[in-house]
Amino acid sequence: FSSREEIVSVALEDVEEKIIGPVQALETSTIMTVSPAKPTTPAVPATPAQAAQKLLTAAPDANITAIPSFSRYLSRGARGKDVEALQLILKASGFYAKKVTGVLDEDTVAAVKKLQESAKIASSTTAGYGNVGPKTSIFLNALVKEAKKQVTKK
């Protein structure tokens, strides 16, 4: 790639084609509250619109507009609202079954790896596997953007 814009453009095209699988109900106190469901193995990735619709269906009272954008590199030990939002999305997608804590721990890293593999963002041979870097951030931001768009249409 000759420029950052080219990389972002290619990554955005990938995001449009590949996204998170089925959404499971989840629970968190700061962004949304719904009844938890049994986690399942996510299916083949859907489009951002389909994944966002499933998220909104699973959590109709969700405050989607409170989900921050993913703008910093996240690795094991990171803390904050963006990590909380990441765990929320991972939980809704069926990749994460633990409590949403806002701390990127070993379980969250494992869930990020599953998301990356499912969306074909990264694999075990990819540098940064399990971390939220540029490609994973673009992917997550596309999902959140689509969910926010659907909320504002209502």
mmCIF file of C-alpha atoms in Angstrom, residues 3-146:
data_model
loop_
_atom_site.group_PDB
_atom_site.id
_atom_site.type_symbol
_atom_site.label_atom_id
_atom_site.label_comp_id
_atom_site.label_asym_id
_atom_site.label_seq_id
_atom_site.Cartn_x
_atom_site.Cartn_y
_atom_site.Cartn_z
ATOM 1 C CA SER A 3 -0.731 5.461 1.708
ATOM 2 C CA ARG A 4 -2.742 5.250 4.907
ATOM 3 C CA GLU A 5 -5.843 6.275 2.923
ATOM 4 C CA GLU A 6 -5.384 3.249 0.660
ATOM 5 C CA ILE A 7 -5.156 0.935 3.670
ATOM 6 C CA VAL A 8 -8.265 2.489 5.249
ATOM 7 C CA SER A 9 -10.129 2.245 1.940
ATOM 8 C CA VAL A 10 -9.318 -1.457 1.568
ATOM 9 C CA ALA A 11 -10.176 -2.126 5.218
ATOM 10 C CA LEU A 12 -13.515 -0.312 4.861
ATOM 11 C CA GLU A 13 -14.356 -2.444 1.845
ATOM 12 C CA ASP A 14 -13.635 -5.557 3.926
ATOM 13 C CA VAL A 15 -15.849 -4.244 6.739
ATOM 14 C CA GLU A 16 -18.773 -3.810 4.382
ATOM 15 C CA GLU A 17 -18.503 -7.473 3.349
ATOM 16 C CA LYS A 18 -17.661 -9.172 6.641
ATOM 17 C CA ILE A 19 -18.956 -8.444 10.144
ATOM 18 C CA ILE A 20 -19.959 -9.989 13.416
ATOM 19 C CA GLY A 21 -22.188 -13.074 13.605
ATOM 20 C CA PRO A 22 -25.358 -13.522 15.639
ATOM 21 C CA VAL A 23 -25.997 -11.181 18.502
ATOM 22 C CA GLN A 24 -26.810 -12.508 21.957
ATOM 23 C CA ALA A 25 -28.529 -10.539 24.708
ATOM 24 C CA LEU A 26 -26.075 -8.872 27.070
ATOM 25 C CA GLU A 27 -25.890 -6.811 30.204
ATOM 26 C CA THR A 28 -23.895 -3.762 31.193
ATOM 27 C CA SER A 29 -24.751 -0.939 33.526
ATOM 28 C CA THR A 30 -23.385 2.053 31.618
ATOM 29 C CA ILE A 31 -24.302 1.540 27.980
ATOM 30 C CA MET A 32 -27.211 -0.880 27.922
ATOM 31 C CA THR A 33 -29.108 -3.318 30.067
ATOM 32 C CA VAL A 34 -30.812 -6.454 28.786
ATOM 33 C CA SER A 35 -31.368 -9.959 30.036
ATOM 34 C CA PRO A 36 -28.338 -12.184 29.461
ATOM 35 C CA ALA A 37 -28.656 -15.127 27.098
ATOM 36 C CA LYS A 38 -26.657 -18.312 26.760
ATOM 37 C CA PRO A 39 -23.620 -17.622 24.563
ATOM 38 C CA THR A 40 -23.441 -19.567 21.328
ATOM 39 C CA THR A 41 -20.816 -20.013 18.691
ATOM 40 C CA PRO A 42 -21.169 -17.121 16.233
ATOM 41 C CA ALA A 43 -22.075 -17.970 12.655
ATOM 42 C CA VAL A 44 -20.534 -16.659 9.458
ATOM 43 C CA PRO A 45 -20.146 -12.861 9.627
ATOM 44 C CA ALA A 46 -23.092 -10.741 8.500
ATOM 45 C CA THR A 47 -23.182 -7.256 7.004
ATOM 46 C CA PRO A 48 -22.878 -4.221 9.317
ATOM 47 C CA ALA A 49 -26.587 -3.516 8.822
ATOM 48 C CA GLN A 50 -27.602 -7.065 9.772
ATOM 49 C CA ALA A 51 -25.306 -7.163 12.805
ATOM 50 C CA ALA A 52 -26.519 -3.752 13.968
ATOM 51 C CA GLN A 53 -30.152 -4.838 13.576
ATOM 52 C CA LYS A 54 -29.495 -7.969 15.640
ATOM 53 C CA LEU A 55 -27.827 -5.865 18.336
ATOM 54 C CA LEU A 56 -30.806 -3.510 18.456
ATOM 55 C CA THR A 57 -33.239 -6.443 18.536
ATOM 56 C CA ALA A 58 -31.344 -8.135 21.374
ATOM 57 C CA ALA A 59 -31.151 -4.883 23.337
ATOM 58 C CA PRO A 60 -34.080 -2.648 22.326
ATOM 59 C CA ASP A 61 -33.431 -0.215 25.191
ATOM 60 C CA ALA A 62 -29.746 0.101 24.345
ATOM 61 C CA ASN A 63 -28.183 3.535 24.404
ATOM 62 C CA ILE A 64 -26.215 2.981 21.209
ATOM 63 C CA THR A 65 -25.300 6.659 21.001
ATOM 64 C CA ALA A 66 -23.288 6.244 24.228
ATOM 65 C CA ILE A 67 -20.874 3.803 22.583
ATOM 66 C CA PRO A 68 -17.620 5.681 21.952
ATOM 67 C CA SER A 69 -15.612 5.333 18.758
ATOM 68 C CA PHE A 70 -12.558 3.124 18.773
ATOM 69 C CA SER A 71 -9.651 5.495 18.249
ATOM 70 C CA ARG A 72 -6.746 4.115 20.270
ATOM 71 C CA TYR A 73 -4.742 0.917 20.129
ATOM 72 C CA LEU A 74 -6.102 -1.527 22.706
ATOM 73 C CA SER A 75 -4.052 -4.373 24.114
ATOM 74 C CA ARG A 76 -4.076 -6.514 27.261
ATOM 75 C CA GLY A 77 -4.319 -4.279 30.348
ATOM 76 C CA ALA A 78 -6.091 -1.359 28.635
ATOM 77 C CA ARG A 79 -8.935 0.178 30.629
ATOM 78 C CA GLY A 80 -11.759 2.551 29.845
ATOM 79 C CA LYS A 81 -15.139 3.170 28.271
ATOM 80 C CA ASP A 82 -13.850 2.013 24.886
ATOM 81 C CA VAL A 83 -12.836 -1.337 26.401
ATOM 82 C CA GLU A 84 -16.260 -1.552 28.033
ATOM 83 C CA ALA A 85 -17.882 -0.897 24.636
ATOM 84 C CA LEU A 86 -15.613 -3.509 23.051
ATOM 85 C CA GLN A 87 -16.673 -6.104 25.624
ATOM 86 C CA LEU A 88 -20.307 -5.160 25.080
ATOM 87 C CA ILE A 89 -20.039 -5.689 21.320
ATOM 88 C CA LEU A 90 -18.101 -8.926 21.787
ATOM 89 C CA LYS A 91 -20.710 -10.177 24.251
ATOM 90 C CA ALA A 92 -23.584 -9.199 21.954
ATOM 91 C CA SER A 93 -21.829 -11.079 19.166
ATOM 92 C CA GLY A 94 -21.477 -14.268 21.169
ATOM 93 C CA PHE A 95 -17.675 -14.087 21.436
ATOM 94 C CA TYR A 96 -17.500 -13.022 25.101
ATOM 95 C CA ALA A 97 -19.475 -14.554 27.965
ATOM 96 C CA LYS A 98 -17.906 -12.810 30.958
ATOM 97 C CA LYS A 99 -18.979 -9.686 32.859
ATOM 98 C CA VAL A 100 -18.358 -6.342 31.153
ATOM 99 C CA THR A 101 -15.610 -4.752 33.273
ATOM 100 C CA GLY A 102 -13.882 -2.149 31.119
ATOM 101 C CA VAL A 103 -10.558 -3.988 31.525
ATOM 102 C CA LEU A 104 -9.013 -5.758 28.540
ATOM 103 C CA ASP A 105 -8.087 -9.054 30.171
ATOM 104 C CA GLU A 106 -7.174 -12.516 28.873
ATOM 105 C CA ASP A 107 -10.838 -13.419 28.196
ATOM 106 C CA THR A 108 -11.345 -10.211 26.211
ATOM 107 C CA VAL A 109 -8.197 -10.880 24.163
ATOM 108 C CA ALA A 110 -9.511 -14.376 23.369
ATOM 109 C CA ALA A 111 -12.855 -12.880 22.283
ATOM 110 C CA VAL A 112 -11.114 -10.266 20.090
ATOM 111 C CA LYS A 113 -9.210 -13.106 18.402
ATOM 112 C CA LYS A 114 -12.493 -14.901 17.655
ATOM 113 C CA LEU A 115 -13.968 -11.689 16.219
ATOM 114 C CA GLN A 116 -10.869 -11.079 14.094
ATOM 115 C CA GLU A 117 -10.947 -14.612 12.724
ATOM 116 C CA SER A 118 -14.686 -14.523 12.079
ATOM 117 C CA ALA A 119 -14.445 -11.224 10.197
ATOM 118 C CA LYS A 120 -11.207 -12.291 8.485
ATOM 119 C CA ILE A 121 -9.387 -9.273 9.946
ATOM 120 C CA ALA A 122 -6.495 -11.259 11.451
ATOM 121 C CA SER A 123 -5.317 -14.759 12.290
ATOM 122 C CA SER A 124 -2.785 -16.329 14.617
ATOM 123 C CA THR A 125 -0.025 -15.513 12.109
ATOM 124 C CA THR A 126 -0.924 -11.800 11.965
ATOM 125 C CA ALA A 127 1.016 -9.209 13.969
ATOM 126 C CA GLY A 128 -1.258 -7.651 16.596
ATOM 127 C CA TYR A 129 -3.575 -10.666 16.722
ATOM 128 C CA GLY A 130 -5.876 -10.246 19.744
ATOM 129 C CA ASN A 131 -5.300 -6.497 19.984
ATOM 130 C CA VAL A 132 -7.598 -3.772 18.666
ATOM 131 C CA GLY A 133 -5.471 -2.030 16.051
ATOM 132 C CA PRO A 134 -6.425 -0.066 12.919
ATOM 133 C CA LYS A 135 -8.268 -2.835 11.013
ATOM 134 C CA THR A 136 -10.241 -4.019 14.044
ATOM 135 C CA SER A 137 -11.055 -0.419 15.012
ATOM 136 C CA ILE A 138 -12.374 0.308 11.511
ATOM 137 C CA PHE A 139 -14.478 -2.845 11.682
ATOM 138 C CA LEU A 140 -15.934 -1.983 15.120
ATOM 139 C CA ASN A 141 -16.569 1.651 14.172
ATOM 140 C CA ALA A 142 -18.488 0.536 11.057
ATOM 141 C CA LEU A 143 -20.723 -1.669 13.209
ATOM 142 C CA VAL A 144 -21.357 1.128 15.738
ATOM 143 C CA LYS A 145 -21.990 3.657 12.946
ATOM 144 C CA GLU A 146 -24.574 1.376 11.355
#
